[in-house]
C-alpha positions as a Python dict, from the first residue, in 0.01 Angstrom:
ca = {
    (1, 'M'): (0, 0, 0),
    (2, 'T'): (123, 347, -79),
    (3, 'Y'): (55, 664, 117),
    (4, 'T'): (52, 1042, 81),
    (5, 'L'): (334, 1171, 299),
    (6, 'A'): (340, 1517, 447),
    (7, 'F'): (695, 1624, 542),
    (8, 'D'): (736, 1907, 788),
    (9, 'V'): (1030, 2116, 668),
    (10, 'Y'): (1194, 2325, 942),
    (11, 'G'): (1363, 2100, 1198),
    (12, 'T'): (1257, 1783, 1020),
    (13, 'L'): (1420, 1799, 677),
    (14, 'I'): (1606, 2126, 727),
    (15, 'N'): (1853, 2174, 1012),
    (16, 'T'): (1755, 2507, 1163),
    (17, 'H'): (2068, 2497, 1372),
    (18, 'G'): (2275, 2515, 1057),
    (19, 'I'): (2306, 2886, 1122),
    (20, 'F'): (2495, 2819, 1446),
    (21, 'S'): (2843, 2840, 1296),
    (22, 'T'): (2774, 3186, 1153),
    (23, 'L'): (2640, 3309, 1484),
    (24, 'E'): (2935, 3160, 1669),
    (25, 'K'): (3172, 3371, 1460),
    (26, 'L'): (2969, 3678, 1541),
    (27, 'I'): (2883, 3635, 1912),
    (28, 'G'): (3098, 3349, 2038),
    (29, 'E'): (2965, 3148, 2333),
    (30, 'K'): (2622, 3312, 2314),
    (31, 'A'): (2552, 3142, 1981),
    (32, 'K'): (2402, 2816, 2113),
    (33, 'S'): (2150, 2989, 2343),
    (34, 'F'): (2081, 3254, 2077),
    (35, 'T'): (2008, 2986, 1814),
    (36, 'D'): (1774, 2791, 2044),
    (37, 'T'): (1588, 3098, 2156),
    (38, 'W'): (1548, 3222, 1798),
    (39, 'R'): (1387, 2895, 1692),
    (40, 'N'): (1166, 2878, 2000),
    (41, 'K'): (1048, 3237, 1961),
    (42, 'Q'): (984, 3184, 1592),
    (43, 'L'): (744, 2903, 1679),
    (44, 'E'): (595, 3093, 1973),
    (45, 'Y'): (514, 3394, 1751),
    (46, 'S'): (344, 3173, 1491),
    (47, 'F'): (132, 3006, 1760),
    (48, 'R'): (32, 3338, 1912),
    (49, 'R'): (-59, 3491, 1578),
    (50, 'G'): (-264, 3182, 1494),
    (51, 'L'): (-457, 3200, 1826),
    (52, 'M'): (-515, 3570, 1785),
    (53, 'N'): (-632, 3534, 1421),
    (54, 'K'): (-372, 3797, 1331),
    (55, 'Y'): (-190, 3613, 1052),
    (56, 'E'): (147, 3732, 928),
    (57, 'G'): (384, 3520, 725),
    (58, 'F'): (629, 3284, 890),
    (59, 'S'): (918, 3490, 754),
    (60, 'L'): (799, 3786, 963),
    (61, 'C'): (781, 3560, 1272),
    (62, 'T'): (1141, 3467, 1199),
    (63, 'K'): (1249, 3828, 1162),
    (64, 'E'): (1072, 3940, 1482),
    (65, 'A'): (1218, 3646, 1673),
    (66, 'L'): (1566, 3751, 1561),
    (67, 'Q'): (1504, 4103, 1688),
    (68, 'F'): (1381, 3962, 2024),
    (69, 'C'): (1702, 3762, 2055),
    (70, 'C'): (1919, 4065, 1978),
    (71, 'E'): (1752, 4255, 2260),
    (72, 'M'): (1748, 3958, 2502),
    (73, 'Y'): (2116, 3876, 2453),
    (74, 'K'): (2217, 4244, 2416),
    (75, 'V'): (2365, 4186, 2071),
    (76, 'N'): (2405, 4488, 1842),
    (77, 'F'): (2398, 4347, 1497),
    (78, 'T'): (2404, 4598, 1211),
    (79, 'S'): (2111, 4608, 972),
    (80, 'A'): (2332, 4442, 712),
    (81, 'Q'): (2420, 4159, 954),
    (82, 'K'): (2054, 4099, 1035),
    (83, 'V'): (1969, 4083, 665),
    (84, 'A'): (2252, 3842, 607),
    (85, 'L'): (2133, 3617, 889),
    (86, 'L'): (1777, 3614, 757),
    (87, 'E'): (1906, 3536, 411),
    (88, 'E'): (2114, 3253, 550),
    (89, 'Y'): (1801, 3120, 713),
    (90, 'M'): (1670, 3070, 357),
    (91, 'V'): (1958, 2844, 256),
    (92, 'L'): (1993, 2610, 554),
    (93, 'P'): (2113, 2249, 498),
    (94, 'V'): (1922, 1927, 519),
    (95, 'F'): (1997, 1668, 781),
    (96, 'P'): (2242, 1393, 658),
    (97, 'D'): (1973, 1120, 640),
    (98, 'V'): (1721, 1319, 432),
    (99, 'V'): (1830, 1254, 74),
    (100, 'T'): (1857, 871, 120),
    (101, 'G'): (1529, 863, 307),
    (102, 'L'): (1337, 1056, 42),
    (103, 'K'): (1492, 844, -236),
    (104, 'T'): (1380, 519, -71),
    (105, 'L'): (1024, 645, -11),
    (106, 'N'): (1002, 766, -370),
    (107, 'A'): (1123, 430, -497),
    (108, 'S'): (850, 260, -296),
    (109, 'G'): (579, 459, -477),
    (110, 'H'): (465, 691, -204),
    (111, 'S'): (356, 1046, -282),
    (112, 'L'): (580, 1300, -108),
    (113, 'Y'): (480, 1655, -22),
    (114, 'A'): (660, 1931, 163),
    (115, 'F'): (414, 2062, 427),
    (116, 'S'): (508, 2379, 607),
    (117, 'N'): (403, 2681, 808),
    (118, 'G'): (646, 2872, 592),
    (119, 'E'): (542, 3066, 282),
    (120, 'A'): (550, 2859, -34),
    (121, 'K'): (804, 3082, -206),
    (122, 'A'): (1047, 3063, 88),
    (123, 'V'): (1009, 2687, 132),
    (124, 'S'): (1055, 2627, -239),
    (125, 'K'): (1380, 2830, -236),
    (126, 'L'): (1500, 2645, 73),
    (127, 'L'): (1437, 2301, -74),
    (128, 'T'): (1575, 2400, -413),
    (129, 'N'): (1898, 2523, -254),
    (130, 'A'): (1922, 2201, -52),
    (131, 'K'): (1881, 2005, -378),
    (132, 'V'): (1579, 1800, -255),
    (133, 'I'): (1289, 1979, -425),
    (134, 'D'): (1270, 1724, -704),
    (135, 'Y'): (1186, 1442, -463),
    (136, 'F'): (850, 1599, -389),
    (137, 'D'): (524, 1580, -581),
    (138, 'G'): (427, 1924, -448),
    (139, 'L'): (437, 2171, -168),
    (140, 'V'): (153, 2262, 66),
    (141, 'S'): (183, 2578, 271),
    (142, 'A'): (-29, 2699, 561),
    (143, 'E'): (-16, 3051, 419),
    (144, 'N'): (-303, 2971, 183),
    (145, 'I'): (-545, 2953, 476),
    (146, 'R'): (-365, 3218, 683),
    (147, 'T'): (-301, 3027, 1002),
    (148, 'F'): (-44, 2779, 1133),
    (149, 'K'): (2, 2421, 1240),
    (150, 'P'): (-111, 2272, 1476),
    (151, 'N'): (-452, 2424, 1388),
    (152, 'P'): (-656, 2126, 1257),
    (153, 'S'): (-766, 2330, 960),
    (154, 'V'): (-405, 2320, 828),
    (155, 'Y'): (-402, 1938, 820),
    (156, 'E'): (-742, 1940, 659),
    (157, 'H'): (-607, 2181, 401),
    (158, 'F'): (-329, 1931, 327),
    (159, 'N'): (-575, 1649, 264),
    (160, 'K'): (-785, 1870, 37),
    (161, 'K'): (-488, 1994, -163),
    (162, 'T'): (-345, 1646, -215),
    (163, 'N'): (-678, 1471, -258),
    (164, 'S'): (-587, 1232, 24),
    (165, 'S'): (-769, 1091, 325),
    (166, 'K'): (-674, 1101, 693),
    (167, 'S'): (-613, 726, 701),
    (168, 'G'): (-418, 736, 374),
    (169, 'S'): (-181, 1015, 475),
    (170, 'W'): (109, 1052, 713),
    (171, 'L'): (259, 1356, 888),
    (172, 'I'): (634, 1322, 933),
    (173, 'S'): (781, 1575, 1173),
    (174, 'S'): (1048, 1621, 1437),
    (175, 'N'): (827, 1872, 1619),
    (176, 'P'): (606, 1718, 1889),
    (177, 'F'): (349, 1998, 1859),
    (178, 'D'): (308, 1912, 1489),
    (179, 'V'): (282, 1536, 1549),
    (180, 'I'): (24, 1585, 1823),
    (181, 'G'): (-172, 1827, 1606),
    (182, 'A'): (-183, 1585, 1313),
    (183, 'A'): (-268, 1286, 1535),
    (184, 'S'): (-547, 1480, 1706),
    (185, 'Y'): (-685, 1563, 1360),
    (186, 'G'): (-675, 1197, 1264),
    (187, 'M'): (-367, 1149, 1044),
    (188, 'N'): (-106, 877, 1084),
    (189, 'T'): (209, 1027, 1235),
    (190, 'A'): (585, 961, 1238),
    (191, 'W'): (791, 1146, 1498),
    (192, 'V'): (1145, 1195, 1384),
    (193, 'Q'): (1339, 1198, 1707),
    (194, 'R'): (1640, 1398, 1598),
    (195, 'S'): (1801, 1386, 1943),
    (196, 'S'): (1774, 1129, 2218),
    (197, 'D'): (1741, 1423, 2456),
    (198, 'T'): (1417, 1545, 2299),
    (199, 'V'): (1112, 1475, 2513),
    (200, 'F'): (769, 1414, 2356),
    (201, 'D'): (493, 1611, 2523),
    (202, 'P'): (300, 1389, 2774),
    (203, 'W'): (-46, 1476, 2642),
    (204, 'G'): (-165, 1117, 2601),
    (205, 'I'): (-150, 1149, 2221),
    (206, 'E'): (130, 934, 2080),
    (207, 'P'): (285, 913, 1735),
    (208, 'T'): (199, 614, 1522),
    (209, 'V'): (568, 537, 1501),
    (210, 'I'): (894, 690, 1628),
    (211, 'I'): (1188, 699, 1387),
    (212, 'Q'): (1542, 822, 1406),
    (213, 'E'): (1597, 861, 1030),
    (214, 'I'): (1365, 927, 740),
    (215, 'S'): (1449, 588, 575),
    (216, 'D'): (1315, 416, 894),
    (217, 'L'): (966, 515, 780),
    (218, 'N'): (1007, 329, 455),
    (219, 'K'): (1096, 13, 648),
    (220, 'Y'): (791, 61, 873),
    (221, 'L'): (550, 124, 586),
    (222, 'A'): (677, -190, 411),
    (223, 'T'): (545, -389, 704),
    (224, 'K'): (196, -241, 649),
    (225, 'A'): (163, -360, 294),
}
């Protein structure tokens, strides 16, 4: 049996900590905390805007989160440095397992889609730069309905755009909030546990399967045939 696979992008396929080395050159030992806070605030701002029904694009959430970090860590980047950091965020690398994993799932006949809170143009640029765009049958962005995952309407939007069913689709994500959102909506879910230190939220909603690498999903789905 083949499935329609919805791949989260940021943190799942794309390593958002890829910007760490640049920040380390600029701010030294503050870089790790700065990077973590930037990512966490980026997500927080998207959640808050979604709850408030005050949609702005994910790129603005990223920009505002950067400004927050500059103020929090008392870092005085120039305007040019901020622009450069935001541009680098658009060309982040994929995790080492991604290409092999996408290839194996493609070879097994599954339909692969990038599925993101990010704007379609930005995500397309990101995946193109990472040289993985051609593995996907398409890209579904939350921007079309002006809200963010984990709102159930975003997962419903994915099913409508891909002409797929809840039972016939999978959400693949390293972000527990995303996995829980998709599972609550009714999709199958694979949590990509990128670090053994990552804790899954104890909400009583579990992923269908936990994997360490993208190719692990292909092995699991082969057992469901």
